[in-house]
Amino acid sequence: SLAQSIEVVLGAEFIVGPHGAGWANALFARAGTKGLLWTWRAASEYNWFKNLAQVAGMNLRVTFTDESGLLGPHDVEPKVFRGWISDLTAGP
């Protein structure tokens, strides 16, 4: 339900996922929540997810998969993903 989605996002310290409609919930994140979104470069022209995260005061990192030599917009090699998560959870 919408109420459950809001509750999950409000309680999250980190939000991680690929480009997609689920990022609309970023609007309900607490200020300072860290996020990691991966997408393809062309999507940056219409990436309203970043705007929602900014309104919420979220600290969102956007990574472009097509610049890392991966196969498609949502493909992430485990080694690359572990690096992203390590960077996201380290320090302020």
Short mmCIF file of C-alpha atoms in Angstrom, two decimals, residues 32-84:
data_model
loop_
_atom_site.label_atom_id
_atom_site.label_comp_id
_atom_site.label_asym_id
_atom_site.label_seq_id
_atom_site.Cartn_x
_atom_site.Cartn_y
_atom_site.Cartn_z
CA GLY A 32 20.05 13.11 4.55
CA THR A 33 18.96 9.63 3.44
CA LYS A 34 21.63 8.24 1.11
CA GLY A 35 20.57 6.84 -2.23
CA LEU A 36 22.15 5.09 -5.17
CA LEU A 37 20.40 5.04 -8.53
CA TRP A 38 21.87 3.51 -11.66
CA THR A 39 20.63 4.37 -15.11
CA TRP A 40 21.91 5.07 -18.62
CA ARG A 41 23.31 8.42 -19.77
CA ALA A 42 20.39 9.33 -22.07
CA ALA A 43 18.00 9.00 -19.10
CA SER A 44 19.69 11.93 -17.37
CA GLU A 45 17.75 14.29 -19.66
CA TYR A 46 14.42 13.23 -18.12
CA ASN A 47 15.54 11.95 -14.74
CA TRP A 48 12.81 13.33 -12.51
CA PHE A 49 13.92 10.90 -9.76
CA LYS A 50 16.84 13.19 -9.02
CA ASN A 51 14.44 16.13 -8.68
CA LEU A 52 12.26 14.24 -6.19
CA ALA A 53 15.29 13.24 -4.15
CA GLN A 54 16.44 16.86 -4.08
CA VAL A 55 13.03 18.04 -2.85
CA ALA A 56 13.22 15.48 -0.02
CA GLY A 57 16.78 16.52 0.88
CA MET A 58 18.11 13.11 -0.02
CA ASN A 59 21.79 12.57 -0.79
CA LEU A 60 21.39 10.77 -4.13
CA ARG A 61 24.22 9.40 -6.26
CA VAL A 62 23.38 8.68 -9.88
CA THR A 63 25.63 6.25 -11.74
CA PHE A 64 25.52 5.67 -15.49
CA THR A 65 25.83 2.02 -16.47
CA ASP A 66 26.51 2.61 -20.16
CA GLU A 67 29.76 4.35 -19.23
CA SER A 68 31.07 1.32 -17.34
CA GLY A 69 30.99 -1.04 -20.33
CA LEU A 70 28.04 -3.04 -19.04
CA LEU A 71 25.53 -4.73 -21.33
CA GLY A 72 22.40 -2.72 -20.63
CA PRO A 73 20.84 0.02 -18.56
CA HIS A 74 20.11 -2.20 -15.55
CA ASP A 75 23.05 -4.62 -15.77
CA VAL A 76 25.57 -4.29 -12.99
CA GLU A 77 28.45 -6.67 -12.43
CA PRO A 78 28.66 -7.85 -8.80
CA LYS A 79 32.18 -6.45 -8.35
CA VAL A 80 31.07 -3.02 -9.61
CA PHE A 81 27.94 -3.12 -7.44
CA ARG A 82 29.96 -3.98 -4.33
CA GLY A 83 32.17 -0.95 -5.03
CA TRP A 84 29.15 1.31 -5.36
#
